[in-house]
Tab-separated table of C-alpha atoms in Angstrom:
chain	number	residue	atom	x	y	z
A	6	MET	CA	-35.784	3.099	15.660
A	7	ILE	CA	-33.012	4.857	13.741
A	8	LYS	CA	-29.858	2.937	12.838
A	9	LEU	CA	-26.718	4.628	11.559
A	10	ALA	CA	-23.251	3.309	10.785
A	11	ASP	CA	-20.582	4.278	13.292
A	12	PRO	CA	-17.162	4.455	11.564
A	13	ALA	CA	-15.476	4.941	14.949
A	14	ALA	CA	-16.605	1.454	15.984
A	15	GLU	CA	-14.928	-0.323	13.060
A	16	VAL	CA	-12.793	-3.305	14.055
A	17	THR	CA	-10.467	-5.158	11.680
A	18	GLU	CA	-8.810	-8.462	12.529
A	19	TRP	CA	-6.117	-10.540	10.841
A	20	LEU	CA	-5.326	-14.169	11.636
A	21	LEU	CA	-1.800	-14.901	10.430
A	22	THR	CA	-0.767	-18.549	10.223
A	23	TYR	CA	2.967	-19.232	10.014
A	24	THR	CA	4.434	-22.597	9.016
A	25	ASP	CA	8.005	-23.820	8.488
A	26	LEU	CA	9.563	-20.891	10.331
A	27	SER	CA	13.304	-21.200	10.823
A	28	GLU	CA	14.926	-20.729	14.247
A	29	GLU	CA	15.901	-17.190	13.235
A	30	GLU	CA	12.384	-16.322	12.036
A	31	ALA	CA	10.783	-17.764	15.172
A	32	ALA	CA	13.205	-15.758	17.328
A	33	ALA	CA	12.324	-12.569	15.424
A	34	LEU	CA	8.630	-13.224	16.047
A	35	ARG	CA	9.266	-13.757	19.768
A	36	ALA	CA	11.311	-10.561	19.932
A	37	PHE	CA	8.474	-8.604	18.310
A	38	PHE	CA	5.939	-10.112	20.742
A	39	ASN	CA	8.149	-9.168	23.697
A	40	ALA	CA	8.655	-5.621	22.403
A	41	ALA	CA	4.889	-5.187	22.029
A	42	GLU	CA	4.406	-6.702	25.516
A	43	GLY	CA	1.500	-8.746	24.255
A	44	THR	CA	-1.610	-6.624	23.822
A	45	LEU	CA	-0.146	-3.568	25.568
A	46	ASN	CA	1.748	-1.593	22.935
A	47	GLY	CA	0.453	-0.519	19.540
A	48	PHE	CA	2.352	-0.703	16.258
A	49	THR	CA	1.821	0.130	12.594
A	50	PHE	CA	0.574	-2.863	10.619
A	51	LEU	CA	0.620	-3.046	6.818
A	52	ASP	CA	-2.174	-5.189	5.419
A	53	PRO	CA	-0.336	-8.008	3.568
A	54	ALA	CA	-3.297	-8.589	1.237
A	55	GLY	CA	-4.324	-4.985	0.599
A	56	ASN	CA	-3.457	-1.876	-1.387
A	57	LEU	CA	-1.641	0.481	0.977
A	58	LEU	CA	-2.904	3.532	-0.921
A	59	ALA	CA	-6.269	5.036	0.019
A	60	TRP	CA	-8.996	5.843	-2.536
A	61	SER	CA	-7.058	4.322	-5.428
A	62	ASP	CA	-9.952	4.831	-7.880
A	63	GLN	CA	-10.692	8.415	-6.782
A	64	LEU	CA	-7.645	10.530	-7.576
A	65	ASP	CA	-9.533	13.711	-6.659
A	66	ASN	CA	-9.944	12.537	-3.056
A	67	ALA	CA	-8.210	14.567	-0.329
A	68	ALA	CA	-5.932	11.578	0.363
A	69	TRP	CA	-3.989	12.443	-2.812
A	70	GLN	CA	-1.399	15.223	-3.030
A	71	THR	CA	-1.608	16.655	-6.549
A	72	GLY	CA	0.667	19.107	-8.343
A	73	PRO	CA	-0.950	22.530	-8.859
A	74	LEU	CA	-0.730	22.380	-12.662
A	75	LEU	CA	-1.925	18.788	-13.020
A	76	THR	CA	-5.479	18.479	-14.372
A	77	LEU	CA	-7.473	15.334	-13.514
A	78	THR	CA	-10.208	14.078	-15.848
A	79	PRO	CA	-12.326	11.188	-14.498
A	80	GLU	CA	-14.366	8.425	-16.158
A	81	ILE	CA	-11.793	7.354	-18.734
A	82	ILE	CA	-12.192	3.802	-20.048
A	83	ASP	CA	-9.854	1.552	-18.043
A	84	PRO	CA	-8.139	-1.714	-19.132
A	85	ARG	CA	-10.960	-3.747	-17.586
A	86	GLY	CA	-13.605	-2.069	-19.731
A	87	ALA	CA	-15.100	0.105	-16.995
A	88	ASN	CA	-14.658	3.876	-16.691
A	89	ARG	CA	-12.467	4.142	-13.612
A	90	ALA	CA	-9.267	5.432	-15.200
A	91	TRP	CA	-8.118	9.056	-14.984
A	92	ARG	CA	-6.498	11.333	-17.549
A	93	LEU	CA	-3.599	13.313	-16.078
A	94	SER	CA	-2.793	16.441	-18.087
A	95	ASN	CA	0.276	18.484	-17.224
A	96	GLY	CA	-0.286	22.019	-18.489
A	97	GLY	CA	2.853	23.404	-16.878
A	98	GLY	CA	6.437	23.798	-17.958
A	99	ALA	CA	7.809	21.403	-15.333
A	100	GLU	CA	7.041	17.910	-14.049
A	101	GLN	CA	3.925	17.436	-11.911
A	102	THR	CA	3.198	14.610	-9.474
A	103	ILE	CA	0.277	12.893	-7.823
A	104	GLY	CA	0.841	10.660	-4.824
A	105	GLN	CA	0.369	9.897	-1.158
A	106	THR	CA	2.613	9.955	1.911
A	107	LEU	CA	2.018	6.866	4.054
A	108	SER	CA	2.963	6.330	7.690
A	109	SER	CA	4.963	3.208	6.900
A	110	PRO	CA	8.540	2.192	7.808
A	111	GLY	CA	11.150	3.521	5.415
A	112	GLU	CA	13.356	0.425	5.489
A	113	TYR	CA	10.704	-1.899	4.013
A	114	GLN	CA	10.695	-2.966	0.373
A	115	TYR	CA	7.664	-1.598	-1.509
A	116	CYS	CA	6.268	-2.217	-4.968
A	117	LEU	CA	4.536	0.734	-6.669
A	118	SER	CA	2.494	-0.202	-9.751
A	119	ALA	CA	-0.050	1.307	-12.131
A	120	TYR	CA	-1.641	0.852	-15.551
A	121	VAL	CA	-0.711	3.641	-17.969
A	122	ARG	CA	-1.179	4.683	-21.595
A	123	ALA	CA	-0.751	7.836	-23.697
A	124	ALA	CA	-1.694	8.916	-27.206
A	125	ALA	CA	1.948	9.846	-27.847
A	126	VAL	CA	4.783	7.652	-26.633
A	127	THR	CA	6.357	9.171	-23.524
A	128	ASN	CA	7.511	8.131	-20.064
A	129	VAL	CA	6.617	8.700	-16.437
A	130	ARG	CA	8.639	8.550	-13.260
A	131	LEU	CA	7.718	6.396	-10.258
A	132	ILE	CA	8.745	7.799	-6.875
A	133	ILE	CA	9.303	5.873	-3.641
A	134	GLY	CA	10.750	8.108	-0.927
A	135	SER	CA	13.809	9.787	-2.435
A	136	GLU	CA	14.274	7.066	-5.080
A	137	VAL	CA	13.030	7.521	-8.653
A	138	ALA	CA	12.618	5.184	-11.640
A	139	ARG	CA	11.577	5.993	-15.200
A	140	ARG	CA	9.076	3.815	-17.090
A	141	ALA	CA	7.952	3.961	-20.737
A	142	VAL	CA	4.332	4.713	-21.673
A	143	THR	CA	2.844	3.586	-25.003
A	144	SER	CA	-0.556	3.891	-26.668
A	145	ASP	CA	-1.663	0.539	-25.192
A	146	TRP	CA	-2.568	-0.052	-21.576
A	147	THR	CA	0.572	-1.389	-19.885
A	148	ARG	CA	1.185	-2.191	-16.255
A	149	ILE	CA	4.345	-0.603	-14.948
A	150	ALA	CA	5.931	-1.450	-11.590
A	151	TRP	CA	8.984	-0.651	-9.529
A	152	THR	CA	10.336	-1.993	-6.249
A	153	SER	CA	12.426	0.053	-3.841
A	154	SER	CA	12.611	1.133	-0.213
A	155	GLY	CA	12.196	4.518	1.418
A	156	ASP	CA	14.743	6.330	3.532
A	157	GLU	CA	16.007	3.814	6.087
A	158	GLN	CA	15.300	5.829	9.245
A	159	ALA	CA	12.056	7.416	8.015
A	160	THR	CA	8.692	6.711	9.623
A	161	SER	CA	6.785	7.676	6.472
A	162	VAL	CA	7.252	7.142	2.735
A	163	ARG	CA	5.975	9.148	-0.223
A	164	PHE	CA	4.704	7.223	-3.252
A	165	ALA	CA	3.953	9.147	-6.437
A	166	ILE	CA	3.816	9.126	-10.215
A	167	GLU	CA	5.337	12.074	-12.055
A	168	ILE	CA	4.101	13.365	-15.418
A	169	GLY	CA	6.424	15.331	-17.727
A	170	ALA	CA	5.774	18.906	-18.850
A	171	GLY	CA	3.015	19.065	-21.458
A	172	ASP	CA	2.293	15.323	-21.270
A	173	VAL	CA	-1.132	13.694	-21.109
A	174	VAL	CA	-1.208	10.215	-19.556
A	175	ASP	CA	-4.121	7.925	-18.653
A	176	VAL	CA	-3.642	6.174	-15.314
A	177	TYR	CA	-5.531	3.353	-13.619
A	178	GLY	CA	-4.952	1.029	-10.681
A	179	LEU	CA	-2.295	2.826	-8.662
A	180	GLN	CA	-1.175	0.376	-6.001
A	181	VAL	CA	1.477	0.074	-3.288
A	182	GLU	CA	2.347	-3.204	-1.559
A	183	ALA	CA	4.964	-4.100	1.028
A	184	GLN	CA	6.558	-6.766	-1.150
A	185	THR	CA	9.027	-7.107	-4.015
A	186	ALA	CA	6.548	-7.605	-6.896
A	187	ALA	CA	3.067	-6.460	-7.833
A	188	SER	CA	0.049	-8.685	-7.268
A	189	GLY	CA	-3.356	-8.244	-8.891
A	190	TYR	CA	-4.802	-4.770	-8.574
A	191	LYS	CA	-7.096	-4.234	-5.577
A	192	ALA	CA	-9.212	-1.077	-5.512
A	193	SER	CA	-9.027	0.590	-2.106
A	194	THR	CA	-10.916	3.104	-0.011
A	195	ARG	CA	-9.413	3.217	3.476
A	196	GLY	CA	-5.935	2.045	2.479
A	197	GLY	CA	-3.862	-0.737	4.015
A	198	VAL	CA	-1.796	1.155	6.622
A	199	TYR	CA	-3.188	0.547	10.124
A	200	GLU	CA	-1.561	2.671	12.797
A	201	ASP	CA	-1.926	1.633	16.456
A	202	ALA	CA	-2.768	-1.991	15.714
A	203	HIS	CA	-2.383	-4.459	18.596
A	204	LEU	CA	-1.733	-8.109	19.171
A	205	ALA	CA	-4.953	-9.764	20.292
A	206	ASP	CA	-3.376	-12.151	22.809
A	207	ASP	CA	-1.002	-11.943	25.757
A	208	ALA	CA	0.504	-15.338	24.988
A	209	LEU	CA	2.501	-16.502	21.971
A	210	THR	CA	2.699	-20.244	21.357
A	211	ILE	CA	5.274	-21.416	18.816
A	212	ALA	CA	5.307	-25.159	18.109
A	213	ARG	CA	8.408	-26.996	16.878
A	214	THR	CA	7.354	-29.212	13.953
A	215	ASP	CA	10.777	-30.437	12.801
A	216	VAL	CA	14.453	-29.569	12.907
A	217	ASN	CA	14.676	-25.797	12.335
A	218	ARG	CA	10.943	-25.720	11.606
A	219	HIS	CA	8.250	-24.005	13.683
A	220	SER	CA	4.619	-22.970	13.330
A	221	CYS	CA	2.289	-20.575	15.094
A	222	THR	CA	-0.793	-18.403	14.669
A	223	VAL	CA	-0.841	-14.682	15.434
A	224	LYS	CA	-3.991	-12.562	15.694
A	225	ILE	CA	-3.765	-8.821	15.095
A	226	ILE	CA	-6.587	-6.370	15.770
A	227	HIS	CA	-7.185	-2.757	14.826
A	228	ALA	CA	-10.062	-0.838	16.402
A	229	ASN	CA	-10.829	2.770	15.459
A	230	HIS	CA	-12.224	3.525	18.905
A	231	LEU	CA	-9.136	2.384	20.872
């Protein structure tokens, strides 16, 4: 007997429990359920507990789009004492970036964060869609973060960190989350954007628990083979 893993058969499920929903929030949930027509229509689901970026500890993976003059050096000591950080060296005369473009709604609020340090004090730029923010980099490991949204009508958003000409910056723990602040770093492989996810049930039960208060449970499923 030979047994092999079948990535195409992977199934991921989320059980989301909502409490103290207002009338407006409950109505929004019903409207989404009706638009999806229960289990019929797929939608893009962003894992609320995951890092949306793929292969966050492997910056040489094909998931990353890297500037042509940016050199990546692996196995740099990271702030947790392991060797999972990367040294980004810009040997060109202009800024160079490394990032990913995710199939996520542009109007959402996203938080892009990373740990950075450099032998010489400098700065980097964090990019979310067409928006850019500058953050200082010192000789100590420091976590930098920035919250913004993409282009409102866009169906994808680019997230990147930009290194200045001639700069050398150590980077660890690049993370993107669909929220307004960074949570603890979570190393990723697949990434937290699930296209063509589906509701698992054809019925939505919302219970009224008090005045302007409701509760319900929603199950979402993503299957690679569907």
